[in-house]
Coordinates of C-alpha atoms in Angstrom, one line a residue:
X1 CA -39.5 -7.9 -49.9
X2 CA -40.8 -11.4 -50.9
X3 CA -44.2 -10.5 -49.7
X4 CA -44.0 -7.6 -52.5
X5 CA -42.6 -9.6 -55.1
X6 CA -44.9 -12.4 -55.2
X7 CA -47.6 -10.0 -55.0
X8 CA -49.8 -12.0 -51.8
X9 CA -51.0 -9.3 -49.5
X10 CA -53.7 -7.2 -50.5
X11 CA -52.9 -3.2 -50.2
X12 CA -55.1 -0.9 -47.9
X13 CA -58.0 0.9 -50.1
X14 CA -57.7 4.2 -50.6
X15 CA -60.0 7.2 -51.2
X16 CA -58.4 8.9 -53.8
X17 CA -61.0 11.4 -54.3
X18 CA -62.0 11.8 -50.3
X19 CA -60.9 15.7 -48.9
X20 CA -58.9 13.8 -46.2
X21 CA -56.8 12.2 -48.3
X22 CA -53.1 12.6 -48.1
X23 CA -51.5 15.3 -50.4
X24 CA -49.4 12.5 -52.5
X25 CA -52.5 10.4 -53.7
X26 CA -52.9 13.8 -56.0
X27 CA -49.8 13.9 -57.1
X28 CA -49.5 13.3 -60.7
X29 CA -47.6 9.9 -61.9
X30 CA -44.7 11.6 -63.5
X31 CA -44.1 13.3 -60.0
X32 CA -44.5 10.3 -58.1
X33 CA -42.7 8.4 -60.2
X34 CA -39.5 10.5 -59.2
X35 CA -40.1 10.6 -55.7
X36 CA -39.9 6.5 -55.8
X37 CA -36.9 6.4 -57.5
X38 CA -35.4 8.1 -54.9
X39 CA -36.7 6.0 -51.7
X40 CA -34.9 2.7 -50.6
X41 CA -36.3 -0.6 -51.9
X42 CA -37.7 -1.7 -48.3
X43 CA -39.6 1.8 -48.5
X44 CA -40.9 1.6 -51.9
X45 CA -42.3 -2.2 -51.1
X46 CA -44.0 -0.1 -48.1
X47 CA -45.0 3.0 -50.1
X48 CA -46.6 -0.3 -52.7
X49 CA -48.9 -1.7 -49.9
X50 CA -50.6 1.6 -49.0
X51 CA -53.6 2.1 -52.1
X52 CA -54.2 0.4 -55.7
X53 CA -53.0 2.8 -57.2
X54 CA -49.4 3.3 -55.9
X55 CA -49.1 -1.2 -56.0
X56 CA -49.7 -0.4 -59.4
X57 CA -47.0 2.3 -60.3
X58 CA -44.4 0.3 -58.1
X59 CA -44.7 -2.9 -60.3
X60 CA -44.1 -0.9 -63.5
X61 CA -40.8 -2.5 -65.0
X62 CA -39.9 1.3 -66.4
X63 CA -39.8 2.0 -62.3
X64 CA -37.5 -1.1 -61.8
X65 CA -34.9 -0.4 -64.8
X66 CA -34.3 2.8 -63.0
X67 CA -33.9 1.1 -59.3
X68 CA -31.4 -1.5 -61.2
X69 CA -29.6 1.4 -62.9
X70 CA -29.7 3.1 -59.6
X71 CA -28.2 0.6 -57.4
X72 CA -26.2 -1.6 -60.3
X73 CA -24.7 0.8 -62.4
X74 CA -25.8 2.0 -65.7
X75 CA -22.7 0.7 -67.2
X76 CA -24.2 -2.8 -66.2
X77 CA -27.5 -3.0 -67.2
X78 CA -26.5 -1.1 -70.5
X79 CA -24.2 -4.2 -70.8
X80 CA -26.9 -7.1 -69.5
X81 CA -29.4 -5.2 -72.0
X82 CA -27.2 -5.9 -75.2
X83 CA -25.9 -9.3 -73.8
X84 CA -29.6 -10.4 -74.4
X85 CA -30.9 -11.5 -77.5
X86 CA -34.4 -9.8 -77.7
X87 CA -36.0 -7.2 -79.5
X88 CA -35.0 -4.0 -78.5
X89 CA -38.3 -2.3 -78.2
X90 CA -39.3 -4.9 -75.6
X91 CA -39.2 -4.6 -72.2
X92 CA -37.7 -6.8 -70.0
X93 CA -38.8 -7.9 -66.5
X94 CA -37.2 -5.7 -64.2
X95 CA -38.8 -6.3 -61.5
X96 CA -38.5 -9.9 -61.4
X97 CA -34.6 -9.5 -62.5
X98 CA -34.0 -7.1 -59.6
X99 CA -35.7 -10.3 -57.0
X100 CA -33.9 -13.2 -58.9
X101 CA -30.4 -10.8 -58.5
X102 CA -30.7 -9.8 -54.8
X103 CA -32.2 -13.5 -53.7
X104 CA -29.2 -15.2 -55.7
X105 CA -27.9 -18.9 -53.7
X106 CA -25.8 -20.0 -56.6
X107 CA -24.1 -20.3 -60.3
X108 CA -22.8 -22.7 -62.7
X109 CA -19.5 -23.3 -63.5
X110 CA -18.1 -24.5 -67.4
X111 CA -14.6 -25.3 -68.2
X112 CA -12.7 -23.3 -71.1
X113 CA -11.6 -24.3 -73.4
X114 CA -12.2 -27.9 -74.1
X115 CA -9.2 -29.9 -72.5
X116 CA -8.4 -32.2 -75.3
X117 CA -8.0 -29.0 -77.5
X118 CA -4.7 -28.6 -79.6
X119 CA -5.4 -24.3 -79.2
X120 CA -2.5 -22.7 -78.3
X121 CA -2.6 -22.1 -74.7
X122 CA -1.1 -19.7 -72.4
X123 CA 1.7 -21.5 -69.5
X124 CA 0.3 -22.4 -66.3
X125 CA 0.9 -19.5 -63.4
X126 CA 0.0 -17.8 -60.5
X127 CA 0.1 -13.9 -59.2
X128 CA -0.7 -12.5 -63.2
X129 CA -3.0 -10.5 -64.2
X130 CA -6.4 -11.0 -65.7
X131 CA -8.7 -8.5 -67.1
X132 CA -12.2 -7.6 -69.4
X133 CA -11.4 -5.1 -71.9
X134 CA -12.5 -3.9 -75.4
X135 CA -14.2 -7.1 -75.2
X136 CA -11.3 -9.1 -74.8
X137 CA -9.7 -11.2 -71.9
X138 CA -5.8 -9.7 -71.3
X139 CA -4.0 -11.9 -69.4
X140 CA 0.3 -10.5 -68.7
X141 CA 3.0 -11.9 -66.2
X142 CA 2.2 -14.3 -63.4
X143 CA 5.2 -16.7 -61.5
X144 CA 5.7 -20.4 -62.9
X145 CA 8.0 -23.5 -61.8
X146 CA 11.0 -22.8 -59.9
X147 CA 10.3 -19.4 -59.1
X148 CA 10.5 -17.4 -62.4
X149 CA 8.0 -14.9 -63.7
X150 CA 6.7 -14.3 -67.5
X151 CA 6.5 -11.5 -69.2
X152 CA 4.1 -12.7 -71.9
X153 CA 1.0 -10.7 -72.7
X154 CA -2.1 -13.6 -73.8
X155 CA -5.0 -11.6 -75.2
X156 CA -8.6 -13.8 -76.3
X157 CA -11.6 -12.3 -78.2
X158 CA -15.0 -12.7 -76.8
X159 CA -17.7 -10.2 -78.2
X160 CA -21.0 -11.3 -77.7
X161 CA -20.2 -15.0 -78.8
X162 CA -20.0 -16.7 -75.1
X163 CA -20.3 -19.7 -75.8
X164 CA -17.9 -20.6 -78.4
X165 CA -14.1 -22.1 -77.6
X166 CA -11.5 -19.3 -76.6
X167 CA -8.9 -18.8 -78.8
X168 CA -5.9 -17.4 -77.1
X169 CA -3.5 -15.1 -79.1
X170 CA 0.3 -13.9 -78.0
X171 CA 1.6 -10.7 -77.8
X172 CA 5.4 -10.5 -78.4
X173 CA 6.1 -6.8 -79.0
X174 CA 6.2 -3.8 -76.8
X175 CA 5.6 -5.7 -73.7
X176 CA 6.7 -4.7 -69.8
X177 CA 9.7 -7.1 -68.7
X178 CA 8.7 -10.2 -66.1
X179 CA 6.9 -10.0 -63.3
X180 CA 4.4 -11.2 -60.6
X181 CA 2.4 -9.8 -58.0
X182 CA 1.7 -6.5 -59.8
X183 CA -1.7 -4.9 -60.8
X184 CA -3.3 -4.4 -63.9
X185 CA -6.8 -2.0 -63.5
X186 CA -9.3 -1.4 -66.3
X187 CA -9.8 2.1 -66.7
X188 CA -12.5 2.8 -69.6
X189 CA -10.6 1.1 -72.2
X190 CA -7.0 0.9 -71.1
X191 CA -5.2 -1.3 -68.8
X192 CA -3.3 0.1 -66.1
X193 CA -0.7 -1.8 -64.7
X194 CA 1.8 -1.4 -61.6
X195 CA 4.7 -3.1 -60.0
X196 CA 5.2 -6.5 -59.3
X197 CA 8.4 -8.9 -58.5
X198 CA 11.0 -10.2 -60.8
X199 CA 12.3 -13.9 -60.6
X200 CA 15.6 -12.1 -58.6
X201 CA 13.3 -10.7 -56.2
X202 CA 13.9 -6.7 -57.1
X203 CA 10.3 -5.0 -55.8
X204 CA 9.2 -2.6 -59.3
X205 CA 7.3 0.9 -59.3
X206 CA 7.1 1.1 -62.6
X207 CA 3.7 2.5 -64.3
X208 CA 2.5 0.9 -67.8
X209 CA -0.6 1.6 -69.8
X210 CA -1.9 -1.2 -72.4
X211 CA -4.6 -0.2 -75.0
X212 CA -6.3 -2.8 -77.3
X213 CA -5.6 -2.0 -80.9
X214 CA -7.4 -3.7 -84.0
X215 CA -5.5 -3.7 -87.2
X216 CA -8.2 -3.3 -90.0
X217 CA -5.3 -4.3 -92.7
X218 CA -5.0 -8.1 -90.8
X219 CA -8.3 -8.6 -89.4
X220 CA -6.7 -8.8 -86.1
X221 CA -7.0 -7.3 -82.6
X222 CA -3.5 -6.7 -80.9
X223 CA -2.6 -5.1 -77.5
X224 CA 0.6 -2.1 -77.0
X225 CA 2.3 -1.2 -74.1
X226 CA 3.7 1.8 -73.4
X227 CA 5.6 3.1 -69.9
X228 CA 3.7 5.9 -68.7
X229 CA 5.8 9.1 -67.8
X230 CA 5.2 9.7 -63.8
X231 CA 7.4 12.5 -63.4
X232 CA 10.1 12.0 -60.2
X233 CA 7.1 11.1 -57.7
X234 CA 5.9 7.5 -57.6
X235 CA 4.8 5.0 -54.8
X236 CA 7.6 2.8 -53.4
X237 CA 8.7 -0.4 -55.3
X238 CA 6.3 -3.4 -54.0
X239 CA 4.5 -6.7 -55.5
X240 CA 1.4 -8.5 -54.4
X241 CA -0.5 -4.9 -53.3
X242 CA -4.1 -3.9 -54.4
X243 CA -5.3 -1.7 -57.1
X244 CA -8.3 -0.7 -59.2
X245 CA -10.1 2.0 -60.7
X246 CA -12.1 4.7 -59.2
X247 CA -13.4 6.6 -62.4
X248 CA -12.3 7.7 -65.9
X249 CA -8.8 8.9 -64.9
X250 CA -7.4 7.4 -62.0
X251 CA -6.5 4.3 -60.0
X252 CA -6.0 3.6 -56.2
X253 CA -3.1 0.8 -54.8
X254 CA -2.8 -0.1 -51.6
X255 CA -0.3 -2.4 -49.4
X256 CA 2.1 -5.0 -50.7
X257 CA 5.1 -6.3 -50.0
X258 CA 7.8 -3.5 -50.1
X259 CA 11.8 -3.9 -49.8
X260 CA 13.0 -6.4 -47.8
X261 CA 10.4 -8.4 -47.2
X262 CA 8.2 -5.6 -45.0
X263 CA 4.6 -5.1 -45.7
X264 CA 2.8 -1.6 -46.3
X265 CA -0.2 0.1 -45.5
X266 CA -0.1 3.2 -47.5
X267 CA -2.9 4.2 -49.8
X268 CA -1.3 6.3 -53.6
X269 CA -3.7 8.0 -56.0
X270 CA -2.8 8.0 -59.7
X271 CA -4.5 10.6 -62.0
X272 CA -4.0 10.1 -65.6
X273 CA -4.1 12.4 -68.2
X274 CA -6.6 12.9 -70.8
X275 CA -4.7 10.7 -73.3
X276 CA -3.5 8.7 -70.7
X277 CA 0.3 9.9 -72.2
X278 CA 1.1 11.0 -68.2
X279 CA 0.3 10.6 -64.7
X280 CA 0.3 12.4 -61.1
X281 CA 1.3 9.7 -58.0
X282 CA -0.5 11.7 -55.1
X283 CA -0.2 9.4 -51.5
X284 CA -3.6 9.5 -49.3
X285 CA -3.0 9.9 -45.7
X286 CA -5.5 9.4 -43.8
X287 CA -6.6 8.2 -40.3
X288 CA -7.9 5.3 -40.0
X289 CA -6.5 3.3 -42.6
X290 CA -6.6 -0.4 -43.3
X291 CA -3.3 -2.1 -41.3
X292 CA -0.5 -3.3 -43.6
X293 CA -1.2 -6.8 -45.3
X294 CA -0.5 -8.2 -49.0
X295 CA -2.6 -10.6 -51.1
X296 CA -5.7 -8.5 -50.5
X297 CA -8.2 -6.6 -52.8
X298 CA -9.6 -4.0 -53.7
X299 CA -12.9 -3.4 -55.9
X300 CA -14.9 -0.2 -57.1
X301 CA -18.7 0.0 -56.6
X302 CA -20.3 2.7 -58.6
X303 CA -22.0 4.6 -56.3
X304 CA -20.8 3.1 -52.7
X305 CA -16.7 3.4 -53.0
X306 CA -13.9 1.2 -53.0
X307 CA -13.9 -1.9 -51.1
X308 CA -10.9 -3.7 -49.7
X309 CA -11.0 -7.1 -48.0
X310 CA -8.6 -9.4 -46.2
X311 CA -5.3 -10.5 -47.2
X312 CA -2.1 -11.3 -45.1
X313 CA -1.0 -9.3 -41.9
X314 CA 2.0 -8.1 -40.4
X315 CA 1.7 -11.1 -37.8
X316 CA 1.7 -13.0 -40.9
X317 CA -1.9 -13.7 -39.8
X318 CA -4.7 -13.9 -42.3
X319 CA -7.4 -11.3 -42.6
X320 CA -11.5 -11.0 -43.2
X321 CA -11.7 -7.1 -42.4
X322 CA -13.8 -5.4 -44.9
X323 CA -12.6 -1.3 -45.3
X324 CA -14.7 1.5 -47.6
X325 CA -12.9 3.7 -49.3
X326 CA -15.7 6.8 -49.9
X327 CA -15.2 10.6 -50.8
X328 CA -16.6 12.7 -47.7
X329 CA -16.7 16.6 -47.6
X330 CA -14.6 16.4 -50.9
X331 CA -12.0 13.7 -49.4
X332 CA -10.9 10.3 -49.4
X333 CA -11.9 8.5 -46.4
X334 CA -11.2 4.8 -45.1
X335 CA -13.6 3.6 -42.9
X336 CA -13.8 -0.3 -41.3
X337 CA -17.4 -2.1 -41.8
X338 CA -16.7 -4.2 -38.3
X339 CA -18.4 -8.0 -38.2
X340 CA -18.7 -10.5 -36.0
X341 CA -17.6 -13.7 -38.1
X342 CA -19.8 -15.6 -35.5
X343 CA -23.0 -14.0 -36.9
X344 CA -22.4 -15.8 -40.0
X345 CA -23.2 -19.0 -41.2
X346 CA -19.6 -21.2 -42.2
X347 CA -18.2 -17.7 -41.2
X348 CA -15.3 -19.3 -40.0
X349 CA -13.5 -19.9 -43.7
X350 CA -13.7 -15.8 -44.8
X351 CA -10.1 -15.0 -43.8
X352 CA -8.4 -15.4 -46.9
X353 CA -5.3 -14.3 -48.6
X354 CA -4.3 -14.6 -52.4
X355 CA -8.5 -14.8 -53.5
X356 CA -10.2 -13.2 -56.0
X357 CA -12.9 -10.1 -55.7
X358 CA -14.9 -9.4 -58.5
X359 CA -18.0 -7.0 -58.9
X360 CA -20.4 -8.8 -60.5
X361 CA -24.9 -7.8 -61.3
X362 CA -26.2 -6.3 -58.9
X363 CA -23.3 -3.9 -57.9
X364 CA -22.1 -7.0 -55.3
X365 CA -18.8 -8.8 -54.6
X366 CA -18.1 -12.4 -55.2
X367 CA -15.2 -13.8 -53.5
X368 CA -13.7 -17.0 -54.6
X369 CA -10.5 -19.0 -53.2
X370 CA -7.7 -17.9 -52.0
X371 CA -5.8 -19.5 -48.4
X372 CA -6.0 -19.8 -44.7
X373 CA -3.1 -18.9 -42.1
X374 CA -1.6 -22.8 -43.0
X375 CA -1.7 -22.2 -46.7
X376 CA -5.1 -24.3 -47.3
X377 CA -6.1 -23.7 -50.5
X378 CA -9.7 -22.7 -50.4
X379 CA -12.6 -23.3 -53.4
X380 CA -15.8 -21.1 -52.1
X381 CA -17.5 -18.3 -53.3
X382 CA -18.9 -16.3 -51.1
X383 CA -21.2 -12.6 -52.1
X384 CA -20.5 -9.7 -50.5
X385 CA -23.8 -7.4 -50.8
X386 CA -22.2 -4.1 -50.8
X387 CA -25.6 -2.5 -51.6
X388 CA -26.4 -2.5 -48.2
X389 CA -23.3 -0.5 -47.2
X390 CA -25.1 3.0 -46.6
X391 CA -22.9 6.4 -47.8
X392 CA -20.9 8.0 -45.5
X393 CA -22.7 11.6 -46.4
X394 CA -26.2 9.2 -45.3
X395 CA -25.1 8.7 -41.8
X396 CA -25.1 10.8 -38.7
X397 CA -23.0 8.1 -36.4
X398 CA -20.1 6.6 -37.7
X399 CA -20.4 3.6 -40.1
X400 CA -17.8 1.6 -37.9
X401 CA -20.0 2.2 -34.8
X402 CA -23.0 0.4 -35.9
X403 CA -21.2 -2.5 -37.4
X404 CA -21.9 -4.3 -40.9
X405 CA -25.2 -6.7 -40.9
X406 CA -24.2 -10.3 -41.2
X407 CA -26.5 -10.8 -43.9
X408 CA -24.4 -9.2 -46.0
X409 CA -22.5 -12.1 -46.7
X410 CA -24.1 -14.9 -48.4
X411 CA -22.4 -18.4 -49.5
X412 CA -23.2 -19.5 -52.6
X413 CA -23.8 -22.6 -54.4
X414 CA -21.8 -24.4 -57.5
X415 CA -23.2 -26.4 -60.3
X416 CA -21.6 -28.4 -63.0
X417 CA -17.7 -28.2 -63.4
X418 CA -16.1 -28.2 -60.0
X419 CA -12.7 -26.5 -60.3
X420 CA -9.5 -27.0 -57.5
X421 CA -9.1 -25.0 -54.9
X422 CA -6.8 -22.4 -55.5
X423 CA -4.8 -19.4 -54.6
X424 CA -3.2 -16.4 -56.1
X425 CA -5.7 -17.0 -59.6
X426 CA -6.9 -14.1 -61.1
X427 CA -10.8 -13.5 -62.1
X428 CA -12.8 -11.1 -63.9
X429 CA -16.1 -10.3 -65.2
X430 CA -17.8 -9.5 -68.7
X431 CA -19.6 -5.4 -68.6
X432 CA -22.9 -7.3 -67.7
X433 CA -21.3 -9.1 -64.3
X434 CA -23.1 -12.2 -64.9
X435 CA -20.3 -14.3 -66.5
X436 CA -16.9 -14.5 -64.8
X437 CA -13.6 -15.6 -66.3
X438 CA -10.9 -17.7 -63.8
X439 CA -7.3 -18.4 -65.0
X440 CA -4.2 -20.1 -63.2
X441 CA -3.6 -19.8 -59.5
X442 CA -1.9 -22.6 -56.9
X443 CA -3.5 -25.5 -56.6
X444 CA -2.7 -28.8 -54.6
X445 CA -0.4 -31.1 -55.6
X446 CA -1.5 -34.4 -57.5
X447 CA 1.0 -36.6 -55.4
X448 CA 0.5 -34.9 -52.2
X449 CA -2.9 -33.0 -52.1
X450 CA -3.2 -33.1 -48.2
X451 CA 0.5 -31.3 -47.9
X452 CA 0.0 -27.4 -47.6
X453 CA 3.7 -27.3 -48.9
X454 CA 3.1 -29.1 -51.9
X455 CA 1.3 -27.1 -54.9
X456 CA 1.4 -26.6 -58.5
X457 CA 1.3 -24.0 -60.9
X458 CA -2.6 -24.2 -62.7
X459 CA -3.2 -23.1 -66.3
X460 CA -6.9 -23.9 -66.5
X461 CA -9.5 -21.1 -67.3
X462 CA -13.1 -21.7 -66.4
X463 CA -16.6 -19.9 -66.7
X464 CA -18.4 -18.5 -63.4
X465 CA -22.5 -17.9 -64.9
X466 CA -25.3 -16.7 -63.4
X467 CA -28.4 -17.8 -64.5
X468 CA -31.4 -15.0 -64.9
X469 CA -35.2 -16.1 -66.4
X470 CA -36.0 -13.4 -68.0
X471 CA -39.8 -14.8 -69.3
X472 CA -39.1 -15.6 -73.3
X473 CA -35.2 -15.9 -72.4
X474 CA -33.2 -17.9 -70.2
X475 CA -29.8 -15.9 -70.0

């Protein structure tokens, strides 16, 4: 792929107009144009080197919008596109985008809001939620000091103005009562949230859905809650499980911690109605399925599937297995993508429980903190390249039986701020997935840092960016 994009080798000539010539070389451009969109990128590079000609067609940046809309998601280069100050009729580098994206090694890192700021700020916590929606951060719940939860809703405006200092806002109306350990999924401009763990320990089930509401009388944008009606069938009551969303209408949990301590390993499916007034709770069984755990996650990739990765066992022992959720023959199916740990560089530190898993450009993971088997706070970030994860409907062997490449997971590299290791924070990312928003979590003690026993609550929020040249733009 380097080869291609730095555009050394010199392609084979071609006789377009010789009688032996291969069928395609008379294909028209518009036709070849759509049979390249549809090959891999290790084939197009291949299909590039053949005659003039096709080099030519395969460095057209029209080409390489579609391959980044193809394998990142419209949704996200719609969002990259108007997160860049340009003018609209020009075209941006795809091509070079599409290299500096899949040969990322590293980010910077910015603090929000300034610390000797007098903005109101929400408490310090751990096990909340954190989300992106209607251009807003929505930040609910979360555990503090001595074991009680919150049931405060925080909401900050963004828009396109990312560099300015946050301005938090509270919600006090309308709100779900105090918890921790529950969910809260985007789905197109609602939140979803789900279950969690009150300061008395009682496991909840209950469904909520929060919508973002700007009051053109006040100048003000607001957040309401509502319960959503479930009818009599609902999951168990659990905290600290996995959810997100897996299109327009529905959301997928997994895990937890159920009643009386005992974790779960069953997968629900929650379709929503049109106006998001009601819901349908429908459990997937299926077989296999991930093992019971808590404190893992799970993330949708448009066009691959769900992902799910680590968190803590039944043996209390922490996880790095990575599981796909994909629809095959019109059903759900888990399957495990199996690694060898020892394949990969500093492999050693992926099991994790309590971190964060955040689709970011490029349709890829990046996973950031969480904790080891002796409650070691951890402070890397690792990508997780789910591109390369082919489709279940691709394959003619089992996924599981030819075993995920360990180049699939890449460490990457922080500059500027350097934030405390931490567990249990909660991260998300703007529509473009280049800038990423971390709030709270457990962090070491400042007496004690070396004791695993001693932590403290953290109410800090920091900026995750990624850096992208774009020729007349550094974004």
């Amino acid at each position: 792929m380097a080869t291609f994009f730095m555009a050394k080798s010199t392609p084979r000539s071609s006789n377009i107009g010789s009688s032996s010539a291969s069928p395609i070389v008379k294909l028209a451009d518009d036709h070849l144009f759509t049979i390249m969109l549809l090959l891999p990128v290790d084939s197009l590079i291949s299909f590039a080197m053949t005659c003039k000609r096709f080099r030519s067609l395969t460095t057209s940046d029209t080409l390489w919008e579609s391959i980044c809309r193809r394998e990142w998601g419209s949704t996200s280069v719609d969002a990259f596109k108007s997160s860049i100050n340009t003018n609209n009729n020009q075209q941006l580098p795809w091509m070079r985008l599409y290299k500096q994206v899949s040969q990322l090694d590293s980010f910077s890192c910015h603090k929000l809001p300034d610390p000797d700021s007098d903005l109101m700020l929400p408490t310090p916590r751990a096990s909340h939620s954190l989300n992106f929606v209607s251009d807003c951060l929505v930040l609910f719940g979360g555990g503090r000091e001595g074991g009680r939860d919150l049931d405060d809703t925080w909401m900050a405006y963004i828009g396109k103005d990312f560099q300015r200092m946050l301005k938090w806002q509270k919600v006090t109306s309308g709100i779900p009562s105090g918890r921790f350990g529950h969910t809260c999924a985007v789905i197109g401009e609602n939140l979803v949230l789900f279950g969690g763990i009150n300061d008395r320990g009682m496991r909840q089930n209950d469904t909520w859905v929060g919508q973002v509401v700007l009051s053109e009388n006040l100048g003000i944008t607001t957040l309401s809650w509502r319960l959503l009606d479930v009818s009599s069938v609902a999951p168990p009551p659990r905290g600290a499980h996995a959810a997100c969303c897996v299109d327009k209408r529905t959301m997928v949990i997994h895990g937890g911690i159920g009643l009386y301590g005992l974790r779960l390993g069953d997968t629900w499916i929650l379709e929503l109605s049109e106006n998001f007034c009601s819901g349908t709770w429908i459990e997937l069984v299926a077989h296999p399925s991930p093992p019971p755990r808590s404190g893992h996650t799970l993330t949708c990739i448009e066009g691959t599937g769900t992902v799910l990765f680590g968190g803590r066992g039944l043996g209390y022992d922490v996880l790095h297995d990575v599981w796909l959720l994909q629809a095959s023959e019109d059903q759900l199916k888990w399957v495990q993508m199996l690694y060898n740990l020892q394949d990969i560089p500093e492999g050693g530190s992926l099991p994790r429980v309590g971190h964060s898993a955040t689709l970011i450009l490029g349709g890829r993971l990046l996973i950031y903190g969480g904790e080891d088997s002796q409650r070691h706070r951890k402070g890397d970030f690792w990508v997780l390249d789910v591109s390369k994860i082919p489709s279940i409907k691709e394959q003619s062997t089992p996924l599981n039986s030819r075993g995920l490449q360990a180049n699939m997971w890449r460490r990457l590299k922080a500059k500027g701020y350097k934030p405390n290791c931490r567990s249990f924070h909660r991260a998300c990312a703007d529509h473009s997935g280049r800038r990423l928003y971390v709030f709270g979590g457990m962090v070491d003690s400042l007496l004690h840092p070396a004791e695993a026993s001693e932590l403290r609550f953290d109410g800090e929020l920091f900026l995750v960016k990624f850096e992208l040249e774009t020729g007349a733009v550094r974004c």
